[in-house]
CSV table of C-alpha atoms in Angstrom, one decimal:
chain,number,residue,atom,x,y,z
A,1,UNK,CA,47.7,57.0,15.1
A,2,UNK,CA,50.6,59.3,16.0
A,3,UNK,CA,52.2,58.7,19.3
A,4,UNK,CA,53.6,62.2,19.3
A,5,UNK,CA,51.6,64.6,21.5
A,6,UNK,CA,52.8,68.0,20.3
A,7,UNK,CA,52.0,70.9,22.4
A,8,UNK,CA,53.5,73.5,20.0
A,9,UNK,CA,53.4,73.7,16.3
A,10,UNK,CA,56.5,73.3,14.2
A,11,UNK,CA,58.1,76.5,13.0
A,12,UNK,CA,57.0,77.3,9.4
A,13,UNK,CA,59.6,76.8,6.7
A,14,UNK,CA,60.8,79.9,4.8
A,15,UNK,CA,62.6,80.8,1.6
A,16,UNK,CA,66.2,82.0,1.7
A,17,UNK,CA,65.0,85.6,1.6
A,18,UNK,CA,62.7,85.1,4.6
A,19,UNK,CA,59.4,84.9,2.8
A,20,UNK,CA,57.0,82.1,3.6
A,21,UNK,CA,57.6,78.9,1.7
A,22,UNK,CA,54.2,79.3,0.0
A,23,UNK,CA,55.6,82.3,-1.9
A,24,UNK,CA,57.3,79.8,-4.2
A,25,UNK,CA,54.0,78.4,-5.3
A,26,UNK,CA,51.1,80.0,-7.3
A,27,UNK,CA,48.4,78.5,-5.1
A,28,UNK,CA,45.3,80.6,-4.6
A,29,UNK,CA,45.7,82.4,-1.3
A,30,UNK,CA,41.9,82.5,-0.8
A,31,UNK,CA,41.9,78.7,-0.5
A,32,UNK,CA,43.3,76.6,2.4
A,33,UNK,CA,45.2,73.9,0.6
A,34,UNK,CA,45.2,70.8,2.9
A,35,UNK,CA,45.3,68.1,0.2
A,36,UNK,CA,48.7,68.1,-1.4
A,37,UNK,CA,48.6,64.3,-1.7
A,38,UNK,CA,45.9,64.1,-4.4
A,39,UNK,CA,47.2,66.4,-7.2
A,40,UNK,CA,50.4,68.0,-5.8
A,41,UNK,CA,51.4,71.6,-6.3
A,42,UNK,CA,54.1,72.8,-8.7
A,43,UNK,CA,56.7,75.4,-7.4
A,44,UNK,CA,57.1,78.5,-9.6
A,45,UNK,CA,60.7,77.6,-10.8
A,46,UNK,CA,59.4,74.3,-12.2
A,47,UNK,CA,56.4,76.1,-13.8
A,48,UNK,CA,58.7,78.6,-15.4
A,49,UNK,CA,61.0,75.9,-16.7
A,50,UNK,CA,58.2,74.0,-18.2
A,51,UNK,CA,56.8,77.2,-19.8
A,52,UNK,CA,60.3,77.9,-21.2
A,53,UNK,CA,60.5,74.4,-22.7
A,54,UNK,CA,57.0,74.7,-24.2
A,55,UNK,CA,58.1,77.9,-25.9
A,56,UNK,CA,61.0,76.1,-27.4
A,57,UNK,CA,58.7,73.3,-28.6
A,58,UNK,CA,56.2,75.6,-30.2
A,59,UNK,CA,58.9,77.8,-31.8
A,60,UNK,CA,60.3,75.0,-33.8
A,61,UNK,CA,58.5,71.7,-33.6
A,62,UNK,CA,60.5,70.1,-36.4
A,63,UNK,CA,63.7,70.6,-34.4
A,64,UNK,CA,62.1,69.8,-31.0
A,65,UNK,CA,60.6,66.4,-31.5
A,66,UNK,CA,63.5,64.6,-33.2
A,67,UNK,CA,65.7,65.8,-30.3
A,68,UNK,CA,63.2,65.0,-27.6
A,69,UNK,CA,64.1,61.3,-26.8
A,70,UNK,CA,67.6,62.4,-25.8
A,71,UNK,CA,66.2,65.1,-23.6
A,72,UNK,CA,63.8,62.7,-22.0
A,73,UNK,CA,66.6,60.2,-21.4
A,74,UNK,CA,68.6,62.9,-19.6
A,75,UNK,CA,65.6,63.8,-17.4
A,76,UNK,CA,65.1,60.1,-16.7
A,77,UNK,CA,68.6,59.8,-15.5
A,78,UNK,CA,68.2,62.7,-13.1
A,79,UNK,CA,64.9,61.3,-11.7
A,80,UNK,CA,66.6,57.9,-11.3
A,81,UNK,CA,69.2,59.5,-9.1
A,82,UNK,CA,66.5,61.0,-7.0
A,83,UNK,CA,64.9,57.6,-6.5
A,84,UNK,CA,68.3,55.9,-6.1
A,85,UNK,CA,67.8,53.4,-8.9
A,86,UNK,CA,69.7,52.8,-12.1
A,87,UNK,CA,68.6,54.9,-15.1
A,88,UNK,CA,68.3,51.8,-17.2
A,89,UNK,CA,65.7,50.4,-14.8
A,90,UNK,CA,63.4,53.4,-15.0
A,91,UNK,CA,60.9,54.5,-17.6
A,92,UNK,CA,58.8,57.7,-17.5
A,93,UNK,CA,55.0,57.4,-17.8
A,94,UNK,CA,52.2,60.0,-17.3
A,95,UNK,CA,51.1,58.7,-13.9
A,96,UNK,CA,51.1,55.7,-11.7
A,97,UNK,CA,47.8,54.4,-13.1
A,98,UNK,CA,49.4,54.5,-16.6
A,99,UNK,CA,52.3,52.5,-15.2
A,100,UNK,CA,49.9,49.9,-13.8
A,101,UNK,CA,48.2,49.7,-17.2
A,102,UNK,CA,51.6,49.0,-18.8
A,103,UNK,CA,52.0,46.1,-16.4
A,104,UNK,CA,48.5,44.8,-17.0
A,105,UNK,CA,49.1,44.8,-20.8
A,106,UNK,CA,52.4,43.0,-20.6
A,107,UNK,CA,52.5,40.7,-17.6
A,108,UNK,CA,52.5,37.0,-18.7
A,109,UNK,CA,49.0,35.8,-19.2
A,110,UNK,CA,47.7,33.2,-16.7
A,111,UNK,CA,44.6,31.4,-18.2
A,112,UNK,CA,42.0,31.2,-15.4
A,113,UNK,CA,44.4,32.9,-13.0
A,114,UNK,CA,43.7,35.1,-10.1
A,115,UNK,CA,44.9,38.7,-9.6
A,116,UNK,CA,45.4,39.4,-5.9
A,117,UNK,CA,44.7,42.9,-4.5
A,118,UNK,CA,43.9,44.3,-1.1
A,119,UNK,CA,40.8,46.2,0.1
A,120,UNK,CA,43.1,49.3,0.5
A,121,UNK,CA,43.9,49.5,-3.2
A,122,UNK,CA,43.4,52.6,-5.3
A,123,UNK,CA,40.1,52.3,-7.2
A,124,UNK,CA,41.4,52.9,-10.7
A,125,UNK,CA,44.3,50.5,-10.3
A,126,UNK,CA,42.0,47.9,-8.8
A,127,UNK,CA,39.5,48.3,-11.7
A,128,UNK,CA,42.4,47.6,-14.1
A,129,UNK,CA,43.3,44.5,-12.1
A,130,UNK,CA,39.7,43.3,-12.4
A,131,UNK,CA,39.7,43.8,-16.1
A,132,UNK,CA,43.0,41.8,-16.4
A,133,UNK,CA,41.4,39.0,-14.4
A,134,UNK,CA,38.4,38.9,-16.8
A,135,UNK,CA,40.8,38.8,-19.8
A,136,UNK,CA,42.4,35.8,-18.2
A,137,UNK,CA,39.1,34.1,-17.6
A,138,UNK,CA,39.9,34.2,-13.9
A,139,UNK,CA,38.9,36.2,-10.9
A,140,UNK,CA,40.0,39.1,-8.7
A,141,UNK,CA,40.8,38.0,-5.1
A,142,UNK,CA,40.8,40.7,-2.4
A,143,UNK,CA,42.8,40.4,0.8
A,144,UNK,CA,41.3,42.2,3.8
A,145,UNK,CA,43.9,44.1,5.8
A,146,UNK,CA,42.7,45.7,9.0
A,147,UNK,CA,43.3,49.4,9.1
A,148,UNK,CA,45.2,49.0,12.4
A,149,UNK,CA,47.3,46.0,11.2
A,150,UNK,CA,50.9,46.2,12.0
A,151,UNK,CA,53.5,44.9,9.5
A,152,UNK,CA,53.3,41.3,10.6
A,153,UNK,CA,49.5,41.2,10.4
A,154,UNK,CA,49.4,43.0,7.1
A,155,UNK,CA,51.9,40.6,5.6
A,156,UNK,CA,50.0,37.5,6.9
A,157,UNK,CA,46.7,38.9,5.6
A,158,UNK,CA,48.0,39.2,2.1
A,159,UNK,CA,50.1,36.0,2.0
A,160,UNK,CA,47.1,34.0,3.3
A,161,UNK,CA,45.3,34.7,0.0
A,162,UNK,CA,48.1,33.5,-2.2
A,163,UNK,CA,47.5,30.2,-4.0
A,164,UNK,CA,48.3,28.0,-7.0
A,165,UNK,CA,46.1,30.2,-9.2
A,166,UNK,CA,47.7,33.5,-8.3
A,167,UNK,CA,49.1,35.1,-11.5
A,168,UNK,CA,49.8,38.6,-10.2
A,169,UNK,CA,49.9,40.5,-6.9
A,170,UNK,CA,49.0,44.3,-7.0
A,171,UNK,CA,49.9,46.0,-3.8
A,172,UNK,CA,50.1,49.6,-2.6
A,173,UNK,CA,53.3,50.9,-1.1
A,174,UNK,CA,51.3,53.7,0.5
A,175,UNK,CA,47.6,53.3,0.4
A,176,UNK,CA,45.6,56.2,-0.9
A,177,UNK,CA,42.3,55.9,1.0
A,178,UNK,CA,43.8,54.8,4.3
A,179,UNK,CA,47.1,56.6,4.4
A,180,UNK,CA,49.2,53.7,5.6
A,181,UNK,CA,52.4,51.9,4.5
A,182,UNK,CA,52.2,48.2,3.4
A,183,UNK,CA,55.1,45.8,4.1
A,184,UNK,CA,55.9,45.5,0.4
A,185,UNK,CA,59.4,44.3,0.9
A,186,UNK,CA,58.4,41.1,2.8
A,187,UNK,CA,55.4,40.4,0.5
A,188,UNK,CA,57.6,40.8,-2.6
A,189,UNK,CA,60.1,38.4,-1.1
A,190,UNK,CA,57.4,35.8,-0.7
A,191,UNK,CA,56.1,36.5,-4.1
A,192,UNK,CA,59.6,36.0,-5.6
A,193,UNK,CA,59.9,32.7,-3.7
A,194,UNK,CA,56.6,31.5,-5.2
A,195,UNK,CA,57.4,32.8,-8.7
A,196,UNK,CA,54.4,35.2,-8.7
A,197,UNK,CA,54.9,38.6,-10.4
A,198,UNK,CA,54.2,41.6,-8.2
A,199,UNK,CA,53.2,45.2,-9.1
A,200,UNK,CA,53.8,47.8,-6.4
A,201,UNK,CA,51.7,51.0,-6.6
A,202,UNK,CA,53.9,53.6,-5.0
A,203,UNK,CA,51.9,56.6,-6.2
A,204,UNK,CA,52.5,58.6,-3.1
A,205,UNK,CA,56.0,57.5,-2.3
A,206,UNK,CA,58.4,59.7,-4.2
A,207,UNK,CA,59.4,62.5,-1.9
A,208,UNK,CA,58.2,60.8,1.2
A,209,UNK,CA,60.9,58.1,1.3
A,210,UNK,CA,64.7,58.7,1.0
A,211,UNK,CA,65.4,55.4,-0.8
A,212,UNK,CA,62.0,54.0,-1.6
A,213,UNK,CA,63.1,50.9,-3.5
A,214,UNK,CA,65.8,49.8,-1.1
A,215,UNK,CA,65.3,46.1,-0.2
A,216,UNK,CA,62.3,45.9,-2.5
A,217,UNK,CA,62.5,43.1,-5.0
A,218,UNK,CA,59.4,43.6,-7.0
A,219,UNK,CA,58.8,43.1,-10.8
A,220,UNK,CA,57.3,46.5,-11.4
A,221,UNK,CA,57.1,49.6,-9.2
A,222,UNK,CA,55.3,52.8,-10.2
A,223,UNK,CA,55.3,56.2,-8.4
A,224,UNK,CA,54.0,59.7,-9.1
A,225,UNK,CA,56.6,62.5,-9.2
A,226,UNK,CA,53.8,65.1,-9.3
A,227,UNK,CA,52.5,64.4,-5.8
A,228,UNK,CA,55.0,64.9,-2.9
A,229,UNK,CA,57.8,65.4,-5.4
A,230,UNK,CA,56.0,68.6,-6.7
A,231,UNK,CA,56.8,67.8,-10.3
A,232,UNK,CA,54.5,69.1,-13.1
A,233,UNK,CA,51.5,66.9,-13.3
A,234,UNK,CA,51.8,64.0,-15.8
A,235,UNK,CA,55.1,62.7,-14.5
A,236,UNK,CA,55.6,59.3,-13.0
A,237,UNK,CA,58.3,56.7,-12.8
A,238,UNK,CA,58.0,53.0,-13.7
A,239,UNK,CA,60.9,50.9,-12.3
A,240,UNK,CA,61.4,47.4,-13.5
A,241,UNK,CA,64.5,45.4,-12.4
A,242,UNK,CA,63.6,41.7,-13.2
A,243,UNK,CA,63.4,39.8,-16.4
A,244,UNK,CA,59.8,40.9,-16.9
A,245,UNK,CA,61.0,44.4,-17.9
A,246,UNK,CA,62.0,43.1,-21.4
A,247,UNK,CA,58.4,42.6,-22.2
A,248,UNK,CA,57.2,46.0,-21.1
A,249,UNK,CA,56.1,48.5,-23.8
A,250,UNK,CA,54.6,52.0,-23.6
A,251,UNK,CA,50.9,52.4,-24.1
A,252,UNK,CA,51.6,54.2,-27.4
A,253,UNK,CA,53.4,52.4,-30.1
A,254,UNK,CA,55.8,54.9,-31.6
A,255,UNK,CA,59.1,55.0,-33.5
A,256,UNK,CA,61.0,54.0,-30.4
A,257,UNK,CA,59.3,50.6,-30.3
A,258,UNK,CA,62.4,48.6,-31.5
A,259,UNK,CA,64.5,50.1,-28.7
A,260,UNK,CA,65.1,48.1,-25.5
A,261,UNK,CA,63.5,49.0,-22.2
A,262,UNK,CA,63.4,51.8,-21.0
A,263,UNK,CA,64.6,53.7,-24.2
A,264,UNK,CA,61.4,52.7,-26.1
A,265,UNK,CA,59.4,54.8,-23.5
A,266,UNK,CA,61.4,57.9,-24.4
A,267,UNK,CA,59.7,58.3,-27.8
A,268,UNK,CA,56.0,58.9,-27.7
A,269,UNK,CA,55.3,60.8,-30.9
A,270,UNK,CA,54.0,64.4,-30.4
A,271,UNK,CA,53.1,64.0,-26.7
A,272,UNK,CA,54.0,67.1,-24.7
A,273,UNK,CA,56.8,65.7,-22.6
A,274,UNK,CA,57.8,69.1,-21.0
A,275,UNK,CA,56.4,67.8,-17.6
A,276,UNK,CA,59.2,65.1,-17.7
A,277,UNK,CA,61.9,67.6,-18.6
A,278,UNK,CA,60.9,70.1,-15.9
A,279,UNK,CA,60.8,67.5,-13.1
A,280,UNK,CA,64.5,67.7,-12.2
A,281,UNK,CA,63.9,71.4,-11.6
A,282,UNK,CA,61.1,70.7,-9.2
A,283,UNK,CA,63.0,68.1,-7.3
A,284,UNK,CA,66.1,70.3,-7.2
A,285,UNK,CA,64.2,73.3,-5.9
A,286,UNK,CA,63.1,71.5,-2.7
A,287,UNK,CA,66.6,70.0,-2.3
A,288,UNK,CA,68.4,73.3,-2.8
A,289,UNK,CA,66.0,75.3,-0.7
A,290,UNK,CA,65.6,73.1,2.4
A,291,UNK,CA,66.9,69.7,1.6
A,292,UNK,CA,64.6,66.7,1.2
A,293,UNK,CA,65.5,65.3,4.7
A,294,UNK,CA,64.5,68.6,6.3
A,295,UNK,CA,61.3,68.8,4.2
A,296,UNK,CA,60.2,65.3,5.2
A,297,UNK,CA,60.9,66.1,8.9
A,298,UNK,CA,58.8,69.2,8.7
A,299,UNK,CA,55.9,67.4,6.9
A,300,UNK,CA,55.9,64.7,9.6
A,301,UNK,CA,56.0,67.1,12.5
A,302,UNK,CA,53.2,69.2,10.9
A,303,UNK,CA,51.1,66.2,10.2
A,304,UNK,CA,51.5,65.1,13.8
A,305,UNK,CA,50.3,68.5,14.9
A,306,UNK,CA,47.4,68.7,12.4
A,307,UNK,CA,46.2,65.3,13.3
A,308,UNK,CA,46.2,66.1,17.0
A,309,UNK,CA,44.4,69.5,16.6
A,310,UNK,CA,41.7,68.4,14.2
A,311,UNK,CA,41.1,65.0,15.9
A,312,UNK,CA,40.7,66.9,19.2
A,313,UNK,CA,38.2,69.3,17.7
A,314,UNK,CA,36.1,66.5,16.2
A,315,UNK,CA,36.3,64.5,19.5
A,316,UNK,CA,35.1,67.5,21.5
A,317,UNK,CA,32.3,68.0,19.0
A,318,UNK,CA,31.0,64.4,18.9
A,319,UNK,CA,32.0,63.0,22.3
A,320,UNK,CA,33.8,60.2,20.6
A,321,UNK,CA,37.5,59.6,20.1
A,322,UNK,CA,38.1,60.6,16.4
A,323,UNK,CA,41.7,59.6,16.4
A,324,UNK,CA,42.5,56.7,14.0
A,325,UNK,CA,44.8,53.8,14.8
A,326,UNK,CA,46.6,53.3,11.5
A,327,UNK,CA,48.9,50.3,11.7
A,328,UNK,CA,51.8,51.7,9.6
A,329,UNK,CA,51.3,55.5,9.5
A,330,UNK,CA,52.8,57.7,6.8
A,331,UNK,CA,55.0,60.7,7.6
A,332,UNK,CA,52.9,63.3,5.7
A,333,UNK,CA,49.5,61.7,5.6
A,334,UNK,CA,47.0,61.2,8.4
A,335,UNK,CA,43.5,60.1,8.9
A,336,UNK,CA,40.9,61.6,11.3
A,337,UNK,CA,37.5,60.1,11.7
A,338,UNK,CA,34.6,62.4,10.6
A,339,UNK,CA,31.1,62.3,12.2
A,340,UNK,CA,28.8,59.6,10.8
A,341,UNK,CA,27.2,59.4,8.4
A,342,UNK,CA,29.5,61.7,6.5
A,343,UNK,CA,31.7,60.2,3.7
A,344,UNK,CA,30.4,56.6,4.3
A,345,UNK,CA,31.1,55.7,0.7
A,346,UNK,CA,33.7,56.7,-1.9
A,347,UNK,CA,31.0,58.7,-3.8
A,348,UNK,CA,29.9,60.4,-0.6
A,349,UNK,CA,33.5,61.2,0.3
A,350,UNK,CA,34.1,62.9,-3.0
A,351,UNK,CA,30.9,64.8,-2.8
A,352,UNK,CA,31.9,66.1,0.7
A,353,UNK,CA,35.3,67.1,-0.7
A,354,UNK,CA,33.6,69.2,-3.4
A,355,UNK,CA,31.1,70.7,-0.9
A,356,UNK,CA,33.8,71.7,1.5
A,357,UNK,CA,35.8,73.3,-1.3
A,358,UNK,CA,32.7,75.2,-2.6
A,359,UNK,CA,31.2,76.4,0.6
A,360,UNK,CA,34.1,76.6,3.0
A,361,UNK,CA,37.0,77.4,0.7
A,362,UNK,CA,39.2,74.5,1.8
A,363,UNK,CA,40.8,72.0,-0.4
A,364,UNK,CA,40.6,68.6,1.4
A,365,UNK,CA,40.4,64.9,0.9
A,366,UNK,CA,37.8,62.7,2.4
A,367,UNK,CA,38.0,58.9,2.1
A,368,UNK,CA,35.9,55.9,3.1
A,369,UNK,CA,37.0,52.5,4.3
A,370,UNK,CA,34.7,49.8,5.7
A,371,UNK,CA,31.7,52.2,5.6
A,372,UNK,CA,33.5,54.7,7.8
A,373,UNK,CA,34.3,58.2,6.6
A,374,UNK,CA,37.7,59.9,7.2
A,375,UNK,CA,39.4,63.2,6.6
A,376,UNK,CA,42.7,62.5,5.0
A,377,UNK,CA,45.2,65.2,5.9
A,378,UNK,CA,48.2,66.0,3.7
A,379,UNK,CA,51.1,68.3,4.5
A,380,UNK,CA,53.9,69.8,2.5
A,381,UNK,CA,56.5,72.5,3.0
A,382,UNK,CA,54.2,75.4,2.0
A,383,UNK,CA,51.6,74.4,4.7
A,384,UNK,CA,51.7,75.9,8.2
A,385,UNK,CA,50.0,75.0,11.5
A,386,UNK,CA,47.6,77.9,10.9
A,387,UNK,CA,46.1,76.0,8.0
A,388,UNK,CA,45.0,73.1,10.2
A,389,UNK,CA,44.0,75.3,13.1
A,390,UNK,CA,41.7,77.2,10.7
A,391,UNK,CA,40.1,73.9,9.7
A,392,UNK,CA,39.7,72.8,13.4
A,393,UNK,CA,38.1,76.2,14.4
A,394,UNK,CA,36.0,77.0,11.4
A,395,UNK,CA,35.2,73.8,9.5
A,396,UNK,CA,34.8,71.2,12.1
A,397,UNK,CA,31.7,72.8,13.6
A,398,UNK,CA,30.2,73.1,10.1
A,399,UNK,CA,30.9,69.4,9.4
A,400,UNK,CA,29.3,68.6,12.7
A,401,UNK,CA,26.1,70.5,11.7
A,402,UNK,CA,26.1,68.7,8.3
A,403,UNK,CA,26.4,65.4,10.0
A,404,UNK,CA,23.5,66.1,12.4
A,405,UNK,CA,21.4,67.4,9.5
A,406,UNK,CA,22.1,64.3,7.3
A,407,UNK,CA,21.4,62.0,10.2
A,408,UNK,CA,17.9,63.6,10.5
A,409,UNK,CA,17.2,63.3,6.8
A,410,UNK,CA,18.0,66.9,5.8
A,411,UNK,CA,19.3,67.9,2.4
A,412,UNK,CA,21.8,70.5,3.7
């Protein structure tokens, strides 16, 4: 829960010509976009660059594809600079889940071993971990980390589940459903001491941390560039800096297979890699227009304001405190408790998201943790305080009515 009690909203960011920041995006103005964290949003300069590259590809495919690995390597170098890692430690993959799948395919097999996850893990990545445990003839072990756990408690909760059978740790850097950081640096240090490989899922991290891998000694780290980095969708980084990287291969075997890591990831047949190539344009647009440090500060201040305004509206409606005590809160992500029984399960949360979009014209994210439903707020540079004020004024009363109706057994 934010400790900042803002009484005024942060001043909206603008473009160099004074237009609202949102003018640099092609987002539907009829929709309130409050869920950047799920699928991102691509600024127009990056869209235009990707379209230009696609025209080149389609104009002469026979010239394009033989030259593509060199272009991908150049983009990879630029992205590595943004993440402050060596280009030779970074491979490009379609998304963080694909990066996790690479890890699951190539991590050393542990017959009868356990894969350790937490109850905050992203569903698709956790399902992959469960399949890996089955292939090993082992089990999936889940560490419970309280939502309000501070760094020490979270560390102790995970380390307490390590044992002789642990063959892999899968840990979120920022959790998706619960919008909190995890103390990955300390847990990775303990994993290294015990000789246990660790995969860190940093899907939300690029763009939200200045130097995300500083002090983090993990075997594999994956992060989406298309979320807060605003890259075209289908762009993620896989960073591997230990000896395990020599065994990592892309999910598609192609002519680059004999190359060392990460060059063998640069050749993926006739896959449309223009999302990779346009990513430096997206990252550079934010840096050149506002600077990433300014952008992160704005996102944090706006998230503080949005959390306060919407939590206050729900609290007034329900008579309960709808603020959420998140142990390690994220600068651009916040949780607000929604009235029960809304969003009590993952399926119900997704159904509520779709209904709010359909009936209220607002793009949101609802999540569930421990049988409790939450609104997960995301902010980015194109958002303004008015977006969240609208939700508090117009949507919160409707959600309250839906909650009361559902509690009484109604269908609407």
